[in-house]
Tab-separated table of C-alpha atoms and ligand atoms in Angstrom:
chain	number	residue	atom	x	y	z
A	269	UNK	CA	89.427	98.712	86.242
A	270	UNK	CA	86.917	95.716	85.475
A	271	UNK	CA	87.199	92.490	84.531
A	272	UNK	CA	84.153	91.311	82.968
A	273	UNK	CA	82.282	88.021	81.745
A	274	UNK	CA	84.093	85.663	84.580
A	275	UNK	CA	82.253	82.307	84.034
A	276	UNK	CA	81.633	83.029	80.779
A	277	UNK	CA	77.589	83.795	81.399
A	278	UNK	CA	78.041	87.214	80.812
A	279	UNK	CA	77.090	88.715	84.240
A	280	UNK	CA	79.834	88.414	87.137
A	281	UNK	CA	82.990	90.393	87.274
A	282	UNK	CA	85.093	91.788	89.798
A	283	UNK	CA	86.233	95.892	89.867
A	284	UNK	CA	88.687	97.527	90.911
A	285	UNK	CA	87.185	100.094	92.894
A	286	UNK	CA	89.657	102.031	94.769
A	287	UNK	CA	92.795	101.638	96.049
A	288	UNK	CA	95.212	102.922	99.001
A	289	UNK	CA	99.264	103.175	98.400
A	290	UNK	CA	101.319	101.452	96.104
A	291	UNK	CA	105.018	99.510	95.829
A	292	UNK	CA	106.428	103.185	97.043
A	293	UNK	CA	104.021	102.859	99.868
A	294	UNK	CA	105.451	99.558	101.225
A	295	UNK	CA	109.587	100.632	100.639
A	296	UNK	CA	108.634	103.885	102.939
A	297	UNK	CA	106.653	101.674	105.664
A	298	UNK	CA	109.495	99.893	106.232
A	299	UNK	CA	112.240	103.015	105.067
A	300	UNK	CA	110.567	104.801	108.082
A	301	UNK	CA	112.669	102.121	110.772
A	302	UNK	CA	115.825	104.561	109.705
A	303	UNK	CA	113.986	107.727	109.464
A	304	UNK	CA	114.514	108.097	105.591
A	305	UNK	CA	112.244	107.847	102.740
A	306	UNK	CA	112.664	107.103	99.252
A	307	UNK	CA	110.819	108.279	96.164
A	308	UNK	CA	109.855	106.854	92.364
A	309	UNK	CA	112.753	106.556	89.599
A	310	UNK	CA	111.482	109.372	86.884
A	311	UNK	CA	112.539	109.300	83.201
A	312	UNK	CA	112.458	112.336	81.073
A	313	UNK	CA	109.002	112.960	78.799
A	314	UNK	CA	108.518	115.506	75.609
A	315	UNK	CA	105.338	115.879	74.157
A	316	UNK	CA	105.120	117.997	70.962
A	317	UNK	CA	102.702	120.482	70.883
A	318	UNK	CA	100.967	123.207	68.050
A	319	UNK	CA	101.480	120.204	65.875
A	320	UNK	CA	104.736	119.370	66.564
A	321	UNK	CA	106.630	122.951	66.623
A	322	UNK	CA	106.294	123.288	70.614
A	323	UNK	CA	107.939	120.731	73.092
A	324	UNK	CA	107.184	120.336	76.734
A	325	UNK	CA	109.665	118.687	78.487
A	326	UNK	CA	108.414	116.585	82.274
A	327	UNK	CA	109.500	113.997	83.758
A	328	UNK	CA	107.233	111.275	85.358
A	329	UNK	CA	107.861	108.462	87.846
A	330	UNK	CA	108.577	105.066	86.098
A	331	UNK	CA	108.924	102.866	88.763
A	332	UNK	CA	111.262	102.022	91.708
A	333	UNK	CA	114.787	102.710	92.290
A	334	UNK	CA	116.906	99.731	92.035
A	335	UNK	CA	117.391	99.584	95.746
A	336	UNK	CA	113.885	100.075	96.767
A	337	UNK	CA	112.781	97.284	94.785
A	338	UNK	CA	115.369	94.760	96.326
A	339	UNK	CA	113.727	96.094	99.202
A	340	UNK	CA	110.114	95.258	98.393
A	341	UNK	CA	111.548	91.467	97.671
A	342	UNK	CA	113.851	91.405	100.478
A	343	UNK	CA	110.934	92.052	102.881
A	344	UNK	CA	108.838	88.919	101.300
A	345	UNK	CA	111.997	86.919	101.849
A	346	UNK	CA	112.253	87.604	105.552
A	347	UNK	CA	108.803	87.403	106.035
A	348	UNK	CA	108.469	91.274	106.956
A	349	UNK	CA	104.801	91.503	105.847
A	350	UNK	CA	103.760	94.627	107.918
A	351	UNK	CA	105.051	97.006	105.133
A	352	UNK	CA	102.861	95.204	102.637
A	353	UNK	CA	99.650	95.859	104.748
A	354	UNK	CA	99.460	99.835	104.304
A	355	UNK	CA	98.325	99.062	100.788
A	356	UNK	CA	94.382	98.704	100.670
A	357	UNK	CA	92.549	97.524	97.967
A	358	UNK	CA	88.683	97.790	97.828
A	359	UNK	CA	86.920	95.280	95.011
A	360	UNK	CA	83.329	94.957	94.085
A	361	UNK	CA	82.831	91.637	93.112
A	362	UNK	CA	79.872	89.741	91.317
A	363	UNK	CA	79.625	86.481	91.899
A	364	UNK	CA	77.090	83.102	92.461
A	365	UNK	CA	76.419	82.745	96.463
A	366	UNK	CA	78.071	78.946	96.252
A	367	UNK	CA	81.546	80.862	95.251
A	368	UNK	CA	81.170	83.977	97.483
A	369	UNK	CA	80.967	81.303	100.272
A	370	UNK	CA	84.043	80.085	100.029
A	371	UNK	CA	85.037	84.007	99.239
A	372	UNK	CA	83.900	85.003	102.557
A	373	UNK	CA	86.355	82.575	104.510
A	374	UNK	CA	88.971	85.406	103.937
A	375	UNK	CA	88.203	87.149	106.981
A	376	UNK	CA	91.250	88.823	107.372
A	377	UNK	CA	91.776	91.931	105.790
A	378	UNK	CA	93.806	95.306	107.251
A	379	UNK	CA	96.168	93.473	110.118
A	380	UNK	CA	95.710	90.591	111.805
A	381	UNK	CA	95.183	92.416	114.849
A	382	UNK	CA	91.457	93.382	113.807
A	383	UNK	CA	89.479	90.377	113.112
A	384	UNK	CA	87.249	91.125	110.424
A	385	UNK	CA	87.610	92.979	107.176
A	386	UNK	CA	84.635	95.729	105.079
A	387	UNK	CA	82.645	93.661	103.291
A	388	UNK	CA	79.113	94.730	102.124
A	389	UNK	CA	76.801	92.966	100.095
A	390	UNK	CA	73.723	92.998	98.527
A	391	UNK	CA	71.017	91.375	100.439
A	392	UNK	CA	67.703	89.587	99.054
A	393	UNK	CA	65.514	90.657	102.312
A	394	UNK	CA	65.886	94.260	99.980
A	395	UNK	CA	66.222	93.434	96.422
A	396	UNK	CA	64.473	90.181	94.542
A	397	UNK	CA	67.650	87.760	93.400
A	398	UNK	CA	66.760	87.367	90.035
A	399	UNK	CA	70.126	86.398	88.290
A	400	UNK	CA	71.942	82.792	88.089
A	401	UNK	CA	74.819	80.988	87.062
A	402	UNK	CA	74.352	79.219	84.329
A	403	UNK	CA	77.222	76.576	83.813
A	404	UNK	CA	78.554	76.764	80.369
A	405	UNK	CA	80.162	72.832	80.698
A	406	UNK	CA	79.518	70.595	83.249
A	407	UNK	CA	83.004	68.824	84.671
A	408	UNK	CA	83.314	65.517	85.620
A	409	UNK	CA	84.030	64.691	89.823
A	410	UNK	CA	87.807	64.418	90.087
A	411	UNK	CA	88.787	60.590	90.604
A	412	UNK	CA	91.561	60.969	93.460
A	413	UNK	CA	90.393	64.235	94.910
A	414	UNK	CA	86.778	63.526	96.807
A	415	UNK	CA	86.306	67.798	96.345
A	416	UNK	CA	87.994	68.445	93.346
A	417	UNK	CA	86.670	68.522	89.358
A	418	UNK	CA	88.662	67.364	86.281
A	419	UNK	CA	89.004	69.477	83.097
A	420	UNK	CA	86.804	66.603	81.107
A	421	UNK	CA	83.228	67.078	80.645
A	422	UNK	CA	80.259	65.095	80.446
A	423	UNK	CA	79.081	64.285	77.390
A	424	UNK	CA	74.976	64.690	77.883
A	425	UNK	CA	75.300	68.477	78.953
A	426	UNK	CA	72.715	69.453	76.927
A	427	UNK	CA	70.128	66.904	78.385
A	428	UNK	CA	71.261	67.849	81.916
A	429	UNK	CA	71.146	71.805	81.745
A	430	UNK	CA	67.244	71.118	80.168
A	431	UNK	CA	66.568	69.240	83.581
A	432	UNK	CA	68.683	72.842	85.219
A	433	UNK	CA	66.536	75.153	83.170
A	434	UNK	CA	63.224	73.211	84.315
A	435	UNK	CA	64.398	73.405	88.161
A	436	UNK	CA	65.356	76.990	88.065
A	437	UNK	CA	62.081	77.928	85.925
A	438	UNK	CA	59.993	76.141	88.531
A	439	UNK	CA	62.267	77.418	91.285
A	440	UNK	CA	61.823	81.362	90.253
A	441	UNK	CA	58.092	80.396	89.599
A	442	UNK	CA	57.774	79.800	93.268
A	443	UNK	CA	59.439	82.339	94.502
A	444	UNK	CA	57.335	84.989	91.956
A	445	UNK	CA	54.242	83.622	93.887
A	446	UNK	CA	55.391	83.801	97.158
A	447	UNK	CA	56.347	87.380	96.429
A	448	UNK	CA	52.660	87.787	94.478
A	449	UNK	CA	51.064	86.299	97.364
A	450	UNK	CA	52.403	89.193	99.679
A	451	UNK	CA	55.498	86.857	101.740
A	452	UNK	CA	58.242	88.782	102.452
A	453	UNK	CA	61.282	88.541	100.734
A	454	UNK	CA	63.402	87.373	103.402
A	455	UNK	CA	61.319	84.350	103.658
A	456	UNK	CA	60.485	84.002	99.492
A	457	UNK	CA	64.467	83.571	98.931
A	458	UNK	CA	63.746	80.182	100.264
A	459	UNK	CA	62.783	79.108	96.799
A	460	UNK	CA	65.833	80.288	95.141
A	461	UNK	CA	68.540	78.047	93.750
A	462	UNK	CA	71.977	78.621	95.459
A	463	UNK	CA	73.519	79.624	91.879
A	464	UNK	CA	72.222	83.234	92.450
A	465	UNK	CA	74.357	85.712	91.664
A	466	UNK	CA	75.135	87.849	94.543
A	467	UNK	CA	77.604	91.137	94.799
A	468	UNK	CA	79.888	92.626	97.139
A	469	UNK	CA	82.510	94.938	98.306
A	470	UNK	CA	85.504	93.657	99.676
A	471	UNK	CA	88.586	95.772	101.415
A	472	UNK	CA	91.793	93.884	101.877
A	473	UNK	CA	95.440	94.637	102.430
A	474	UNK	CA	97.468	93.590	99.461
A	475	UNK	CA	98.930	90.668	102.097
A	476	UNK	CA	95.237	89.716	102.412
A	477	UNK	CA	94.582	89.938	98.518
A	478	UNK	CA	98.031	88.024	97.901
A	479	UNK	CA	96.781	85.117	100.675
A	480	UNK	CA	93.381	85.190	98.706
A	481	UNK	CA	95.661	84.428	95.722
A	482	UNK	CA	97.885	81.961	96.611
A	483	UNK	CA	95.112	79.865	98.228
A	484	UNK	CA	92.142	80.131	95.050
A	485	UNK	CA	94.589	80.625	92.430
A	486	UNK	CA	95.110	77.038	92.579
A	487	UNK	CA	94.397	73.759	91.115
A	488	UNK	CA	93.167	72.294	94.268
A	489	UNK	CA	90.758	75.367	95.081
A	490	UNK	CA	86.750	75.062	92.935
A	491	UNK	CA	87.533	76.347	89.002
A	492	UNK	CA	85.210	79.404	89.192
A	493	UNK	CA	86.878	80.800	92.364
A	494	UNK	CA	90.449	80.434	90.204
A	495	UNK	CA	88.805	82.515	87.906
A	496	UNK	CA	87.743	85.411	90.118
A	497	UNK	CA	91.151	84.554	91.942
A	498	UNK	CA	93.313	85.012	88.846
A	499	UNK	CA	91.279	88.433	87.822
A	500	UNK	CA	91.925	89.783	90.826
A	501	UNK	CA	95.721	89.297	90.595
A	502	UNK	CA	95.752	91.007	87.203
A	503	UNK	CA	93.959	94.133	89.279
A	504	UNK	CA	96.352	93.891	92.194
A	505	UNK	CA	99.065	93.987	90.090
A	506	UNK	CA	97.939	97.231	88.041
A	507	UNK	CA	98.568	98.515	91.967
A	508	UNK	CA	101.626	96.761	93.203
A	509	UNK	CA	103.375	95.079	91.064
A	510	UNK	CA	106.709	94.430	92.904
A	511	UNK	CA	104.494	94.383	96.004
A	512	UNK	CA	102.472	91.478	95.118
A	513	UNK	CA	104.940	89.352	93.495
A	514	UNK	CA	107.440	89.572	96.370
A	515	UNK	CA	104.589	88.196	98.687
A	516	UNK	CA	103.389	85.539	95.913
A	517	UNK	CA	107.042	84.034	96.155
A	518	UNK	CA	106.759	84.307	99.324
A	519	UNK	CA	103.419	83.267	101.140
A	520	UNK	CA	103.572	80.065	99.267
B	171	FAD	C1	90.988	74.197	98.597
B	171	FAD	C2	90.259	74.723	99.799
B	171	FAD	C3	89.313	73.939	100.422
B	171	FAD	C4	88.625	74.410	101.552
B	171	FAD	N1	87.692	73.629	102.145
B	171	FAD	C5	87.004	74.091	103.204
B	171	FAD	C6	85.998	73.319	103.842
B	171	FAD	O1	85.722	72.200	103.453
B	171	FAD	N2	85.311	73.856	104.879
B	171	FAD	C7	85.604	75.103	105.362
B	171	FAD	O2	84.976	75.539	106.319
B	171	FAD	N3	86.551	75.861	104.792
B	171	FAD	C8	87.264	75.389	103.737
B	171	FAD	N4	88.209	76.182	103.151
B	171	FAD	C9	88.445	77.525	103.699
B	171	FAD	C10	89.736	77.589	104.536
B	171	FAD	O3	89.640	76.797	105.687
B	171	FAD	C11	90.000	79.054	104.953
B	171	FAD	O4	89.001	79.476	105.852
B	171	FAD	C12	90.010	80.020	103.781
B	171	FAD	O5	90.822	79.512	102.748
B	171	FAD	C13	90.537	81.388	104.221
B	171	FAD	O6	91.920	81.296	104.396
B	171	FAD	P1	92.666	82.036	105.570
B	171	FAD	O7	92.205	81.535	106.893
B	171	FAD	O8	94.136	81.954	105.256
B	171	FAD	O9	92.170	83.550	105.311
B	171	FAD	P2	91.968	84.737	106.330
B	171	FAD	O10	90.909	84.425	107.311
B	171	FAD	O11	91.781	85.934	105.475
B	171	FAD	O12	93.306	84.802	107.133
B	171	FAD	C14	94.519	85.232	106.507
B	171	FAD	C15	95.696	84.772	107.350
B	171	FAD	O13	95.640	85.441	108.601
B	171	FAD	C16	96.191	84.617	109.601
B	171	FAD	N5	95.195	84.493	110.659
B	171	FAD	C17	93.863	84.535	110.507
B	171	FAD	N6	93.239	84.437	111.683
B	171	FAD	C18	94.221	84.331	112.607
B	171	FAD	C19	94.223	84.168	113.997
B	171	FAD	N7	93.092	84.124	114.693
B	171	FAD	N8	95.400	84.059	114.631
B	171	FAD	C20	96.549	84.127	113.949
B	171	FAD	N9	96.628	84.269	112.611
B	171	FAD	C21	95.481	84.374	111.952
B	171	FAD	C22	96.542	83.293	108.980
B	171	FAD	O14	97.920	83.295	108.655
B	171	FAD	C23	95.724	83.284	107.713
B	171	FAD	O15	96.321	82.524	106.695
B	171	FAD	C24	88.912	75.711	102.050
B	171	FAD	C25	89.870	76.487	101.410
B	171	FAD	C26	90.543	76.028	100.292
B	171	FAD	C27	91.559	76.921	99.619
């Protein structure tokens, strides 16, 4: 699963690679305390075959038991997070370096008894950066908040991104003729704008992806890491649903 078009330039987006468990996963981490385990609620399915004169009756699982999912919320209310952290979600993300910056502060992924999490990412001593963010409006500083932005724009946007475009031309200019000139690309990226688009993979538990969440999903966090932050809850939640809103309530 992929959500495309983040900032609205047409090239970052954050995947859904792969994923580990699921809300059953985190009712039989912490089931396993009284040596039982539980399984899905299944409903009955018929599909009509030989157009519509055969039917195949199966069921399927849709969802947790009653019980299990008091469970799930039951743990977030007590603060019992282990059972959360046996789900693993990996995400390749696409983003500018000034937002995967502040991405990279989430250092914790699996338990917090290991310190780091997987993360891999693309690097520019191999591959010429050749993509940027382009801004499509340019929001004013926020008047209280010395970090924040404000929903209104500046009016001269047009006149400013010309004076962006002109930078970045003369930027990636440079950084062609350092590369034409025979420099290495570890030391040509020293030309390059900051709004290059850089990608990675990321592995979290869903306690680390719900953290990640609560923190960028919010009005005080920069506007194009609420983006990637609120994608990534729509993925999480294709995974966990009762999982990740028990530690959204929660974690808060
Ligand atoms: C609005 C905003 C502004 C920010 N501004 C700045 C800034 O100006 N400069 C800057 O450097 N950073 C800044 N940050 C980053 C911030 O300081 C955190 O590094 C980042 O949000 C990651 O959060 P975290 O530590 O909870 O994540 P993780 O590192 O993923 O940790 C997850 C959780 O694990 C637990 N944990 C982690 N390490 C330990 C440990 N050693 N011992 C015990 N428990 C642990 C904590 O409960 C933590 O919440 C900002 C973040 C936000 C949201």
């Amino acid at each position: 699963m992929k959500k495309e078009n983040i900032l609205g330039d047409d090239i970052g987006f954050i995947e859904l690679v792969d994923s580990l468990g699921n809300d059953l996963t985190i009712v039989n981490s912490a089931r396993v305390s009284f040596g039982t385990r539980s399984d899905w609620k299944y409903e009955e399915v018929t599909d009509w075959q030989d157009g519509g004169k055969t039917a195949i009756t199966y069921k399927r699982p849709s969802g947790l038991k009653k019980k299990d999912k008091e469970l799930v919320k039951y743990l977030g209310e007590h603060k019992h997070f282990s059972p959360y952290r046996h789900v693993y979600l990996q995400f390749h993300v696409k983003m500018p370096e000034t937002i995967a910056r502040e991405f990279y502060k989430h250092c914790i992924g699996a338990d917090y008894t290991f310190k780091d999490h997987a993360w891999n990412e693309v690097s520019s001593r191999y591959r010429p950066m050749n993509e940027f963010h382009t801004p499509q409006s340019l929001r004013k500083q926020h008047e209280d908040n010395k970090q924040a932005s404000m929903d209104e724009c500046v009016e001269n946007y047009d006149e400013l991104m010309k004076m962006h475009a002109d930078l970045l031309e003369h930027s990636n200019k440079v950084y062609q003729a350092w590369l034409d000139a025979g420099v290495c690309k570890e030391q040509a990226r020293y030309n390059l704008l900051f709004s290059f688009y850089t990608e990675f993979f990321w592995s979290a538990s869903l306690q680390a992806v719900a953290n990640f969440i609560v923190l960028r999903d919010h009005p005080s966090a920069a506007k194009e890491i609420q983006l990637y932050a609120r994608a990534m809850k729509e993925l999480a939640m294709s995974v966990s649903p009762e999982g990740l809103t028990a530690l959204l309530e929660n974690m808060k």
